[in-house]
CSV table of C-alpha atoms in Angstrom, one decimal:
chain,number,residue,atom,x,y,z
A,753,UNK,CA,-30.9,-37.9,-36.6
A,754,UNK,CA,-33.1,-36.1,-33.9
A,755,UNK,CA,-32.4,-33.2,-31.9
A,756,UNK,CA,-31.0,-34.6,-29.1
A,757,UNK,CA,-28.2,-35.3,-31.7
A,758,UNK,CA,-24.5,-33.4,-29.7
A,759,UNK,CA,-24.4,-30.2,-31.8
A,760,UNK,CA,-22.6,-27.1,-32.2
A,761,UNK,CA,-24.9,-24.2,-32.0
A,762,UNK,CA,-25.3,-22.2,-34.8
A,763,UNK,CA,-25.6,-18.2,-33.7
A,764,UNK,CA,-27.3,-15.9,-36.4
A,765,UNK,CA,-25.4,-12.4,-34.8
A,766,UNK,CA,-27.5,-9.6,-36.4
A,767,UNK,CA,-29.2,-10.7,-39.2
A,768,UNK,CA,-30.9,-9.3,-41.7
A,769,UNK,CA,-33.2,-10.6,-44.6
A,770,UNK,CA,-35.4,-13.1,-43.3
A,771,UNK,CA,-34.8,-15.2,-47.0
A,772,UNK,CA,-31.2,-15.9,-46.1
A,773,UNK,CA,-32.6,-16.9,-41.9
A,774,UNK,CA,-34.9,-19.3,-44.0
A,775,UNK,CA,-31.9,-20.5,-46.7
A,776,UNK,CA,-29.4,-21.1,-43.0
A,777,UNK,CA,-31.9,-23.1,-41.0
A,778,UNK,CA,-32.5,-25.5,-44.4
A,779,UNK,CA,-29.2,-25.9,-44.5
A,780,UNK,CA,-28.5,-26.3,-41.2
A,781,UNK,CA,-30.9,-29.2,-41.6
A,782,UNK,CA,-30.2,-30.6,-45.1
A,783,UNK,CA,-27.0,-31.9,-42.8
A,784,UNK,CA,-29.1,-32.4,-39.3
A,785,UNK,CA,-27.7,-29.7,-37.7
A,786,UNK,CA,-31.3,-28.2,-36.3
A,787,UNK,CA,-29.8,-25.6,-32.9
A,788,UNK,CA,-30.1,-22.3,-34.2
A,789,UNK,CA,-29.5,-19.0,-32.0
A,790,UNK,CA,-30.0,-16.6,-33.0
A,791,UNK,CA,-29.3,-13.0,-32.0
A,792,UNK,CA,-31.0,-9.0,-32.6
A,793,UNK,CA,-32.1,-9.7,-36.0
A,794,UNK,CA,-33.2,-6.2,-37.8
A,795,UNK,CA,-36.4,-7.9,-38.4
A,796,UNK,CA,-37.8,-9.2,-35.0
A,797,UNK,CA,-38.9,-12.8,-33.8
A,798,UNK,CA,-41.1,-14.7,-35.6
A,799,UNK,CA,-40.1,-13.5,-38.8
A,800,UNK,CA,-42.9,-14.7,-41.9
A,801,UNK,CA,-40.1,-14.4,-45.1
A,802,UNK,CA,-37.9,-17.2,-42.7
A,803,UNK,CA,-40.6,-19.4,-41.8
A,804,UNK,CA,-41.5,-19.3,-45.7
A,805,UNK,CA,-38.0,-19.6,-46.5
A,806,UNK,CA,-37.4,-22.8,-44.7
A,807,UNK,CA,-40.3,-24.6,-46.0
A,808,UNK,CA,-39.2,-28.1,-44.3
A,809,UNK,CA,-37.3,-26.7,-41.8
A,810,UNK,CA,-39.1,-24.7,-40.1
A,811,UNK,CA,-38.2,-26.6,-36.4
A,812,UNK,CA,-34.9,-25.8,-36.9
A,813,UNK,CA,-36.6,-21.5,-36.3
A,814,UNK,CA,-39.4,-23.3,-34.3
A,815,UNK,CA,-36.5,-24.3,-32.2
A,816,UNK,CA,-34.6,-21.2,-32.7
A,817,UNK,CA,-32.5,-19.5,-28.7
A,818,UNK,CA,-33.6,-15.8,-29.9
A,819,UNK,CA,-31.4,-13.4,-27.7
A,820,UNK,CA,-29.9,-9.7,-27.8
A,821,UNK,CA,-27.0,-9.9,-27.0
A,822,UNK,CA,-23.7,-12.0,-28.6
A,823,UNK,CA,-23.0,-13.3,-25.0
A,824,UNK,CA,-26.6,-13.3,-24.2
A,825,UNK,CA,-26.3,-16.9,-26.4
A,826,UNK,CA,-22.8,-17.8,-25.7
A,827,UNK,CA,-23.8,-17.6,-21.7
A,828,UNK,CA,-22.5,-21.5,-21.7
A,829,UNK,CA,-20.8,-22.5,-24.6
A,830,UNK,CA,-17.2,-23.2,-23.4
A,831,UNK,CA,-15.6,-23.2,-27.2
A,832,UNK,CA,-17.0,-20.0,-29.5
A,833,UNK,CA,-15.6,-19.7,-33.7
A,834,UNK,CA,-16.2,-16.8,-35.6
A,835,UNK,CA,-16.8,-17.1,-39.1
A,836,UNK,CA,-15.0,-13.9,-41.3
A,837,UNK,CA,-14.3,-13.3,-45.0
A,838,UNK,CA,-11.1,-10.8,-43.4
A,839,UNK,CA,-8.7,-10.4,-41.4
A,840,UNK,CA,-9.2,-8.5,-38.3
A,841,UNK,CA,-6.0,-6.8,-36.5
A,842,UNK,CA,-6.7,-9.6,-33.7
A,843,UNK,CA,-4.5,-12.1,-32.5
A,844,UNK,CA,-6.5,-15.0,-33.1
A,845,UNK,CA,-6.1,-18.7,-34.4
A,846,UNK,CA,-7.7,-19.7,-38.3
A,847,UNK,CA,-8.8,-22.2,-39.5
A,848,UNK,CA,-10.5,-23.8,-41.6
A,849,UNK,CA,-13.8,-25.2,-41.6
A,850,UNK,CA,-12.2,-28.7,-41.8
A,851,UNK,CA,-10.6,-28.5,-39.1
A,852,UNK,CA,-13.4,-26.1,-36.9
A,853,UNK,CA,-15.6,-29.0,-37.4
A,854,UNK,CA,-12.8,-31.7,-36.1
A,855,UNK,CA,-12.3,-30.3,-33.5
A,856,UNK,CA,-14.9,-29.4,-32.6
A,857,UNK,CA,-16.7,-32.7,-32.9
A,858,UNK,CA,-13.7,-34.0,-30.2
A,859,UNK,CA,-14.1,-31.5,-27.3
A,860,UNK,CA,-18.5,-32.0,-28.7
A,861,UNK,CA,-17.8,-35.6,-27.4
A,862,UNK,CA,-16.0,-34.3,-24.4
A,863,UNK,CA,-18.9,-33.0,-23.8
A,864,UNK,CA,-18.3,-29.8,-23.9
A,865,UNK,CA,-20.6,-27.3,-25.5
A,866,UNK,CA,-19.3,-25.6,-28.8
A,867,UNK,CA,-21.2,-22.3,-30.9
A,868,UNK,CA,-20.5,-20.6,-34.3
A,869,UNK,CA,-20.5,-17.5,-35.0
A,870,UNK,CA,-22.2,-16.1,-38.8
A,871,UNK,CA,-22.5,-12.4,-38.7
A,872,UNK,CA,-24.7,-10.6,-40.8
A,873,UNK,CA,-25.1,-10.7,-44.2
A,874,UNK,CA,-23.8,-7.0,-45.5
A,875,UNK,CA,-20.8,-5.9,-43.0
A,876,UNK,CA,-20.6,-9.8,-41.4
A,877,UNK,CA,-19.6,-9.7,-37.6
A,878,UNK,CA,-18.2,-6.7,-35.5
A,879,UNK,CA,-14.8,-7.6,-33.5
A,880,UNK,CA,-17.0,-6.9,-30.6
A,881,UNK,CA,-17.8,-10.2,-31.4
A,882,UNK,CA,-15.2,-11.7,-32.1
A,883,UNK,CA,-13.1,-10.7,-29.6
A,884,UNK,CA,-15.7,-13.3,-28.0
A,885,UNK,CA,-14.7,-16.5,-29.9
A,886,UNK,CA,-11.0,-18.4,-28.7
A,887,UNK,CA,-10.6,-19.6,-32.9
A,888,UNK,CA,-11.9,-17.4,-36.1
A,889,UNK,CA,-13.3,-20.1,-39.4
A,890,UNK,CA,-12.5,-18.6,-43.0
A,891,UNK,CA,-13.7,-20.7,-46.1
A,892,UNK,CA,-10.8,-21.2,-48.2
A,893,UNK,CA,-12.2,-19.3,-51.7
A,894,UNK,CA,-10.4,-18.3,-54.5
A,895,UNK,CA,-9.0,-15.3,-53.2
A,896,UNK,CA,-9.6,-13.5,-56.3
A,897,UNK,CA,-13.1,-14.2,-55.8
A,898,UNK,CA,-15.1,-14.9,-52.2
A,899,UNK,CA,-19.2,-13.8,-52.3
A,900,UNK,CA,-21.0,-16.6,-49.9
A,901,UNK,CA,-23.7,-15.2,-48.2
A,902,UNK,CA,-24.3,-16.3,-45.2
A,903,UNK,CA,-26.6,-19.4,-47.0
A,904,UNK,CA,-23.5,-21.0,-47.9
A,905,UNK,CA,-21.4,-20.3,-45.3
A,906,UNK,CA,-24.4,-21.9,-43.1
A,907,UNK,CA,-23.6,-24.7,-45.7
A,908,UNK,CA,-20.7,-25.9,-45.7
A,909,UNK,CA,-19.6,-25.0,-42.1
A,910,UNK,CA,-22.7,-27.4,-41.3
A,911,UNK,CA,-22.0,-29.7,-44.2
A,912,UNK,CA,-18.4,-30.4,-42.6
A,913,UNK,CA,-19.9,-31.2,-39.3
A,914,UNK,CA,-21.7,-34.2,-40.6
A,915,UNK,CA,-17.8,-34.8,-43.0
A,916,UNK,CA,-16.3,-34.7,-39.4
A,917,UNK,CA,-18.2,-36.6,-37.4
A,918,UNK,CA,-20.4,-38.6,-38.7
A,919,UNK,CA,-20.1,-42.2,-40.5
A,920,UNK,CA,-20.0,-41.5,-44.5
A,921,UNK,CA,-20.0,-44.6,-46.9
A,922,UNK,CA,-17.8,-42.5,-49.4
A,923,UNK,CA,-17.9,-45.0,-52.4
A,924,UNK,CA,-20.4,-47.5,-52.8
A,925,UNK,CA,-21.9,-48.7,-55.9
A,926,UNK,CA,-25.7,-49.0,-55.9
A,927,UNK,CA,-26.4,-52.2,-56.8
A,928,UNK,CA,-30.1,-50.9,-58.5
A,929,UNK,CA,-30.9,-54.7,-57.7
A,930,UNK,CA,-29.3,-57.2,-59.5
A,931,UNK,CA,-25.3,-58.4,-58.5
A,932,UNK,CA,-21.9,-59.4,-59.3
A,933,UNK,CA,-22.5,-61.5,-62.4
A,934,UNK,CA,-19.9,-64.7,-61.3
A,935,UNK,CA,-17.1,-66.7,-63.1
A,936,UNK,CA,-19.5,-69.2,-64.3
A,937,UNK,CA,-21.5,-67.1,-65.4
A,938,UNK,CA,-18.8,-65.0,-67.7
A,939,UNK,CA,-17.0,-68.3,-68.3
A,940,UNK,CA,-21.3,-68.7,-69.5
A,941,UNK,CA,-21.3,-65.9,-71.3
A,942,UNK,CA,-17.7,-65.6,-73.0
A,943,UNK,CA,-18.0,-69.2,-74.1
A,944,UNK,CA,-21.3,-68.3,-75.9
A,945,UNK,CA,-20.4,-65.5,-77.6
A,946,UNK,CA,-16.8,-67.1,-78.6
A,947,UNK,CA,-19.4,-69.8,-80.2
A,948,UNK,CA,-21.6,-67.4,-82.5
A,949,UNK,CA,-18.3,-65.1,-82.9
A,950,UNK,CA,-16.4,-69.0,-84.3
A,951,UNK,CA,-20.1,-69.4,-86.8
A,952,UNK,CA,-20.0,-65.9,-88.0
A,953,UNK,CA,-16.1,-65.9,-88.7
A,954,UNK,CA,-15.4,-63.9,-86.7
A,955,UNK,CA,-12.0,-64.9,-86.0
A,956,UNK,CA,-9.6,-64.1,-88.4
A,957,UNK,CA,-7.2,-64.6,-90.2
A,958,UNK,CA,-6.8,-68.0,-87.9
A,959,UNK,CA,-3.3,-67.0,-86.2
A,960,UNK,CA,-4.7,-64.3,-85.2
A,961,UNK,CA,-7.5,-66.2,-83.9
A,962,UNK,CA,-7.0,-67.7,-80.4
A,963,UNK,CA,-5.3,-63.3,-79.3
A,964,UNK,CA,-8.1,-62.2,-80.5
A,965,UNK,CA,-9.9,-64.3,-78.3
A,966,UNK,CA,-8.6,-63.4,-75.3
A,967,UNK,CA,-8.8,-60.3,-75.9
A,968,UNK,CA,-12.6,-60.7,-75.9
A,969,UNK,CA,-11.9,-62.5,-72.9
A,970,UNK,CA,-9.7,-59.9,-71.5
A,971,UNK,CA,-12.8,-57.1,-72.4
A,972,UNK,CA,-15.4,-59.0,-70.3
A,973,UNK,CA,-13.4,-59.4,-67.1
A,974,UNK,CA,-11.8,-56.0,-67.2
A,975,UNK,CA,-15.4,-54.7,-66.9
A,976,UNK,CA,-17.3,-56.3,-64.1
A,977,UNK,CA,-20.4,-57.4,-64.8
A,978,UNK,CA,-24.1,-57.8,-63.3
A,979,UNK,CA,-26.3,-60.7,-63.3
A,980,UNK,CA,-29.2,-58.4,-66.1
A,981,UNK,CA,-25.7,-57.2,-67.9
A,982,UNK,CA,-24.8,-60.6,-68.7
A,983,UNK,CA,-28.7,-61.4,-69.1
A,984,UNK,CA,-28.7,-58.4,-71.8
A,985,UNK,CA,-26.0,-59.7,-73.5
A,986,UNK,CA,-26.7,-62.9,-74.3
A,987,UNK,CA,-30.4,-61.1,-75.4
A,988,UNK,CA,-28.0,-58.8,-77.1
A,989,UNK,CA,-26.0,-62.4,-79.4
A,990,UNK,CA,-29.6,-64.0,-79.6
A,991,UNK,CA,-31.3,-61.6,-81.0
A,992,UNK,CA,-28.0,-61.4,-83.6
A,993,UNK,CA,-28.2,-64.9,-84.6
A,994,UNK,CA,-32.6,-64.3,-84.8
A,995,UNK,CA,-31.8,-62.0,-86.8
A,996,UNK,CA,-28.9,-63.5,-89.2
A,997,UNK,CA,-32.0,-66.5,-89.8
A,998,UNK,CA,-34.9,-65.1,-90.9
A,999,UNK,CA,-33.0,-63.9,-93.3
B,151,UNK,CA,-6.1,-17.9,-60.0
B,152,UNK,CA,-6.2,-18.0,-63.7
B,153,UNK,CA,-9.4,-20.0,-66.6
B,154,UNK,CA,-5.7,-22.0,-67.7
B,155,UNK,CA,-6.0,-23.7,-64.2
B,156,UNK,CA,-6.5,-28.6,-64.9
B,157,UNK,CA,-9.6,-28.2,-63.6
B,158,UNK,CA,-12.9,-30.4,-64.0
B,159,UNK,CA,-15.8,-28.7,-66.4
B,160,UNK,CA,-18.9,-28.7,-64.6
B,161,UNK,CA,-22.3,-29.1,-67.0
B,162,UNK,CA,-25.9,-27.1,-66.4
B,163,UNK,CA,-27.8,-29.3,-68.2
B,164,UNK,CA,-31.5,-28.3,-69.1
B,165,UNK,CA,-31.6,-25.6,-66.2
B,166,UNK,CA,-34.8,-23.8,-65.6
B,167,UNK,CA,-33.5,-20.3,-63.6
B,168,UNK,CA,-31.7,-17.8,-64.6
B,169,UNK,CA,-31.4,-17.2,-61.1
B,170,UNK,CA,-30.1,-20.9,-60.3
B,171,UNK,CA,-27.4,-19.8,-63.3
B,172,UNK,CA,-25.9,-17.2,-62.3
B,173,UNK,CA,-25.7,-18.8,-58.1
B,174,UNK,CA,-24.1,-21.2,-59.8
B,175,UNK,CA,-21.4,-19.4,-62.1
B,176,UNK,CA,-20.8,-17.7,-57.9
B,177,UNK,CA,-20.7,-21.0,-56.7
B,178,UNK,CA,-17.7,-22.0,-59.1
B,179,UNK,CA,-15.7,-19.0,-59.6
B,180,UNK,CA,-15.5,-18.7,-55.4
B,181,UNK,CA,-14.3,-21.9,-55.2
B,182,UNK,CA,-11.3,-20.9,-58.3
B,183,UNK,CA,-14.1,-23.0,-60.9
B,184,UNK,CA,-14.6,-21.2,-64.6
B,185,UNK,CA,-14.7,-24.3,-66.8
B,186,UNK,CA,-19.1,-23.6,-67.5
B,187,UNK,CA,-20.9,-26.2,-70.3
B,188,UNK,CA,-24.5,-25.0,-70.5
B,189,UNK,CA,-27.0,-27.7,-71.9
B,190,UNK,CA,-30.2,-26.3,-73.5
B,191,UNK,CA,-31.3,-24.1,-70.6
B,192,UNK,CA,-34.7,-23.2,-70.6
B,193,UNK,CA,-34.9,-19.7,-71.3
B,194,UNK,CA,-32.4,-19.9,-74.2
B,195,UNK,CA,-28.2,-18.2,-73.8
B,196,UNK,CA,-27.6,-15.4,-73.5
B,197,UNK,CA,-30.1,-15.2,-69.8
B,198,UNK,CA,-30.2,-12.1,-68.5
B,199,UNK,CA,-31.8,-13.1,-64.9
B,200,UNK,CA,-28.3,-15.1,-65.0
B,201,UNK,CA,-26.0,-11.9,-65.1
B,202,UNK,CA,-27.2,-10.1,-62.4
B,203,UNK,CA,-27.8,-12.5,-60.7
B,204,UNK,CA,-23.7,-13.8,-61.2
B,205,UNK,CA,-22.4,-9.9,-60.4
B,206,UNK,CA,-18.7,-10.6,-60.4
B,207,UNK,CA,-19.2,-13.7,-62.0
B,208,UNK,CA,-19.8,-13.5,-65.1
B,209,UNK,CA,-17.5,-14.4,-67.3
B,210,UNK,CA,-17.8,-17.8,-66.5
B,211,UNK,CA,-21.2,-16.6,-67.8
B,212,UNK,CA,-19.3,-15.7,-71.0
B,213,UNK,CA,-16.9,-17.8,-71.4
B,214,UNK,CA,-19.8,-20.7,-70.6
B,215,UNK,CA,-20.1,-23.4,-73.6
B,216,UNK,CA,-23.8,-23.5,-74.8
B,217,UNK,CA,-24.7,-26.7,-76.4
B,218,UNK,CA,-27.9,-28.6,-76.8
B,219,UNK,CA,-27.0,-32.2,-76.2
B,220,UNK,CA,-25.6,-33.6,-73.1
B,221,UNK,CA,-23.6,-36.1,-75.6
B,222,UNK,CA,-22.7,-33.0,-77.0
B,223,UNK,CA,-21.1,-31.5,-73.8
B,224,UNK,CA,-19.2,-34.4,-72.7
B,225,UNK,CA,-17.9,-35.0,-76.5
B,226,UNK,CA,-13.5,-34.8,-75.2
B,227,UNK,CA,-14.3,-35.5,-71.7
B,228,UNK,CA,-12.4,-39.1,-69.9
B,229,UNK,CA,-14.4,-39.3,-67.0
B,230,UNK,CA,-17.8,-38.1,-66.1
B,231,UNK,CA,-19.7,-37.9,-62.9
B,232,UNK,CA,-23.6,-37.0,-62.2
B,233,UNK,CA,-24.6,-35.6,-59.6
B,234,UNK,CA,-28.0,-36.9,-58.3
B,235,UNK,CA,-29.7,-36.7,-55.2
B,236,UNK,CA,-31.3,-39.8,-55.2
B,237,UNK,CA,-31.0,-44.0,-56.3
B,238,UNK,CA,-32.5,-44.0,-59.9
B,239,UNK,CA,-31.4,-48.7,-60.8
B,240,UNK,CA,-29.1,-48.4,-62.5
B,241,UNK,CA,-25.7,-50.1,-61.3
B,242,UNK,CA,-22.9,-47.5,-60.9
B,243,UNK,CA,-20.8,-45.7,-58.2
B,244,UNK,CA,-21.7,-43.9,-55.8
B,245,UNK,CA,-19.8,-41.6,-53.9
B,246,UNK,CA,-19.2,-38.7,-52.5
B,247,UNK,CA,-18.1,-34.9,-54.0
B,248,UNK,CA,-15.1,-35.2,-51.7
B,249,UNK,CA,-13.5,-38.9,-53.1
B,250,UNK,CA,-15.0,-37.4,-56.8
B,251,UNK,CA,-13.4,-34.7,-56.7
B,252,UNK,CA,-10.2,-36.5,-55.1
B,253,UNK,CA,-10.4,-39.0,-57.8
B,254,UNK,CA,-11.0,-36.8,-60.5
B,255,UNK,CA,-8.1,-34.0,-59.6
B,256,UNK,CA,-5.8,-37.7,-59.9
B,257,UNK,CA,-7.8,-38.6,-63.5
B,258,UNK,CA,-7.0,-34.5,-64.3
B,259,UNK,CA,-2.8,-34.6,-63.1
B,260,UNK,CA,-2.7,-36.9,-65.8
B,261,UNK,CA,-4.5,-35.0,-68.8
B,262,UNK,CA,-7.5,-36.4,-68.6
B,263,UNK,CA,-11.0,-34.5,-69.2
B,264,UNK,CA,-13.2,-34.6,-66.9
B,265,UNK,CA,-17.0,-33.4,-66.1
B,266,UNK,CA,-19.3,-32.9,-63.7
B,267,UNK,CA,-23.3,-33.0,-64.8
B,268,UNK,CA,-25.7,-31.2,-62.9
B,269,UNK,CA,-29.7,-31.4,-63.2
B,270,UNK,CA,-32.2,-28.7,-63.7
B,271,UNK,CA,-34.4,-28.1,-60.4
B,272,UNK,CA,-36.8,-29.8,-60.4
B,273,UNK,CA,-36.5,-33.4,-61.4
B,274,UNK,CA,-32.3,-34.3,-61.1
B,275,UNK,CA,-30.7,-35.1,-64.5
B,276,UNK,CA,-32.7,-37.9,-66.6
B,277,UNK,CA,-31.7,-41.5,-66.4
B,278,UNK,CA,-31.3,-41.2,-69.6
B,279,UNK,CA,-27.8,-38.8,-69.0
B,280,UNK,CA,-27.0,-40.5,-65.9
B,281,UNK,CA,-26.7,-43.0,-67.9
B,282,UNK,CA,-24.0,-41.7,-69.4
B,283,UNK,CA,-22.1,-40.9,-66.6
B,284,UNK,CA,-18.8,-43.8,-65.1
B,285,UNK,CA,-20.4,-42.9,-62.0
B,286,UNK,CA,-22.5,-40.6,-59.7
B,287,UNK,CA,-22.0,-38.5,-56.5
B,288,UNK,CA,-24.6,-38.2,-54.0
B,289,UNK,CA,-24.0,-35.7,-50.8
B,290,UNK,CA,-24.0,-36.9,-47.9
B,291,UNK,CA,-27.0,-35.5,-46.5
B,292,UNK,CA,-29.3,-36.4,-43.2
B,293,UNK,CA,-31.5,-39.2,-45.0
B,294,UNK,CA,-34.3,-37.1,-43.3
B,295,UNK,CA,-34.1,-34.0,-44.8
B,296,UNK,CA,-32.3,-33.3,-47.8
B,297,UNK,CA,-33.2,-30.2,-49.4
B,298,UNK,CA,-29.6,-29.1,-51.8
B,299,UNK,CA,-30.6,-26.3,-54.8
B,300,UNK,CA,-29.2,-26.1,-57.7
B,301,UNK,CA,-26.5,-24.0,-56.7
B,302,UNK,CA,-26.2,-25.0,-52.8
B,303,UNK,CA,-24.8,-28.9,-55.0
B,304,UNK,CA,-22.9,-27.1,-57.3
B,305,UNK,CA,-21.4,-24.9,-54.5
B,306,UNK,CA,-20.2,-27.7,-52.3
B,307,UNK,CA,-19.2,-29.6,-55.5
B,308,UNK,CA,-16.7,-26.6,-55.6
B,309,UNK,CA,-15.6,-26.5,-52.9
B,310,UNK,CA,-14.6,-30.3,-52.5
B,311,UNK,CA,-12.6,-29.4,-56.0
B,312,UNK,CA,-11.2,-26.6,-54.6
B,313,UNK,CA,-10.5,-28.9,-50.7
B,314,UNK,CA,-8.3,-31.5,-53.3
B,315,UNK,CA,-7.1,-30.0,-55.7
B,316,UNK,CA,-5.4,-26.4,-53.4
B,317,UNK,CA,-2.8,-26.5,-51.2
B,318,UNK,CA,-5.2,-25.3,-48.2
B,319,UNK,CA,-3.5,-23.4,-44.7
B,320,UNK,CA,-5.9,-25.7,-42.7
B,321,UNK,CA,-4.8,-23.9,-38.9
B,322,UNK,CA,-2.5,-20.5,-39.0
B,323,UNK,CA,-2.7,-18.0,-35.8
B,324,UNK,CA,-3.7,-14.1,-37.5
B,325,UNK,CA,-0.8,-12.3,-35.8
B,326,UNK,CA,-2.9,-8.9,-36.6
B,327,UNK,CA,0.6,-7.3,-37.0
B,328,UNK,CA,3.1,-8.0,-33.9
B,329,UNK,CA,4.1,-11.3,-33.3
B,330,UNK,CA,4.4,-13.8,-30.3
B,331,UNK,CA,6.5,-12.6,-27.6
B,332,UNK,CA,10.2,-14.0,-26.6
B,333,UNK,CA,11.4,-15.3,-23.1
B,334,UNK,CA,13.1,-12.5,-21.9
B,335,UNK,CA,9.7,-9.8,-22.4
B,336,UNK,CA,7.5,-12.8,-20.7
B,337,UNK,CA,9.5,-12.9,-18.3
B,338,UNK,CA,10.1,-8.7,-17.1
B,339,UNK,CA,6.3,-9.0,-17.7
B,340,UNK,CA,6.5,-12.2,-15.3
B,341,UNK,CA,8.8,-9.5,-13.3
B,342,UNK,CA,7.1,-7.4,-12.7
B,343,UNK,CA,3.5,-7.6,-11.7
B,344,UNK,CA,5.3,-9.9,-8.8
B,345,UNK,CA,7.5,-6.9,-8.1
B,346,UNK,CA,4.2,-4.7,-7.4
B,347,UNK,CA,1.8,-7.7,-6.3
B,348,UNK,CA,3.9,-8.1,-2.9
B,349,UNK,CA,4.0,-4.1,-2.7
B,350,UNK,CA,0.6,-4.6,-2.8
B,351,UNK,CA,0.3,-7.6,-0.1
B,352,UNK,CA,-1.0,-10.0,-2.4
B,353,UNK,CA,1.5,-12.3,-1.6
B,354,UNK,CA,-0.5,-13.6,1.2
B,355,UNK,CA,-0.1,-15.7,3.5
B,356,UNK,CA,4.3,-16.1,3.6
B,357,UNK,CA,4.0,-20.4,3.2
B,358,UNK,CA,1.7,-20.2,0.4
B,359,UNK,CA,3.4,-17.0,-1.2
B,360,UNK,CA,5.7,-19.7,-3.0
B,361,UNK,CA,3.0,-21.4,-4.7
B,362,UNK,CA,0.7,-18.5,-5.9
B,363,UNK,CA,4.4,-16.8,-7.4
B,364,UNK,CA,4.5,-19.9,-9.2
B,365,UNK,CA,0.7,-20.2,-10.5
B,366,UNK,CA,0.8,-16.6,-12.1
B,367,UNK,CA,3.9,-18.5,-13.7
B,368,UNK,CA,2.1,-20.6,-14.5
B,369,UNK,CA,-0.5,-18.9,-16.2
B,370,UNK,CA,0.8,-16.3,-18.3
B,371,UNK,CA,3.0,-18.9,-19.6
B,372,UNK,CA,0.0,-21.0,-21.1
B,373,UNK,CA,-1.3,-17.9,-22.5
B,374,UNK,CA,1.0,-17.3,-25.2
B,375,UNK,CA,1.4,-13.9,-25.6
B,376,UNK,CA,1.8,-11.7,-27.7
B,377,UNK,CA,4.8,-8.8,-27.6
B,378,UNK,CA,1.3,-6.6,-27.5
B,379,UNK,CA,-0.3,-8.3,-25.6
B,380,UNK,CA,2.4,-7.7,-23.1
B,381,UNK,CA,2.7,-4.4,-23.4
B,382,UNK,CA,-0.2,-3.3,-22.6
B,383,UNK,CA,-0.1,-5.5,-19.1
B,384,UNK,CA,2.0,-4.2,-18.2
B,385,UNK,CA,0.3,-1.1,-19.0
B,386,UNK,CA,-2.8,-1.9,-17.0
B,387,UNK,CA,-0.4,-2.5,-13.7
B,388,UNK,CA,1.5,0.4,-14.4
B,389,UNK,CA,-2.1,2.3,-14.6
B,390,UNK,CA,-3.5,0.0,-11.3
B,391,UNK,CA,0.0,1.2,-9.5
B,392,UNK,CA,-0.7,5.3,-10.8
B,393,UNK,CA,-4.6,5.5,-9.4
B,394,UNK,CA,-3.2,4.6,-6.2
B,395,UNK,CA,-0.8,7.0,-6.0
B,396,UNK,CA,-4.0,9.8,-7.2
B,397,UNK,CA,-5.3,7.9,-3.7
């Protein structure tokens, strides 16, 4: 994932703690975002604590665009989202991170530039900044307990960006160097168990034997076994027989 | 949101740093989850640092179920997800947090108990723990940079739980104590501007006047104004006239 990937710019407005700037850089890069803009960071720039916290995501900080006003940070942007935790008395569309990043992906695909504003840790964005945004992003947190910090808010928004813009495989099976057993292999396994269990006197009483065999076969087929599983189950049965023969 | 809400149990397996346990509690409660289970925490229990970090989410820690093995933590569960960052050489379904929490919501709606295992910070879950799970949750991070910590992994999973289980309003407009202007109010505004601009000689040359008026009306109607906006725009025009009359 390179920085040539079209993507929204994440704008940290007047961030206070270097740790949070570094945390935001990591959160972004986890989901393939590396275009950060920083407006008037409290402790100047570059920020040592941000660099220390960013660990492998230092290049997000190195490439960050530094400026001294929100206006300057948004100059080239066509659409701006502002993240806020509380209502601000401004008439404005309010969307979830999911909807916002879906809209962002659509606009970016048309060549438009999109930015997301994140406010300072303590108080969040000023209304002056929010009035510059086209829409507000509000994370659907528990109304009785909302305590997302800056890096977490960046993390969830970046996660939604990747969810809306990347091809994600939602369900797969990690095959761990094996493959599904085919029908012949399953048949052989079922036969092996049936024969040995027959010898062992498992299918008793006789009038229940047929039903017991069907239940056993049904269980194997429901399980969807791999070749490795089949080999292991053959081994289990062989070992039980060996053990019995040692007696 | 009360703890009576059916929900998955989040199981922290052998967590190391108290800060991360507290962070996980906060992350959970942000999305309405308060059923934590803790397996063999490295620094004992209760953990002061966890309590300090949890701030308002202390009740998640107070209500946590403490036990000394993963087996004991899962006793009453019907389906178990394990979160891992890397492939483990175990044949197992691998799903995104989104798919996992969708499946969890379906199972929980049927009365089944679902748990999600989160491993210790440094190395993640042991294969022994993962072999107890029915499926693996893998967050779709940037393959070139994956650095989610324990609380962030809990945060994203909890976020997906809320997204899959709660009624979320994805798009609304914060009306900020006003309402949309109705057609009559828009007409009055358009007339006001048209009349004053006519007096001011704005619609010139005459052959373009009709087109200019249409464009102006079209702009107003495209904007979707509130009553407060309409009042403000009346005020703008009145003030310009007053200013001119003071000359």
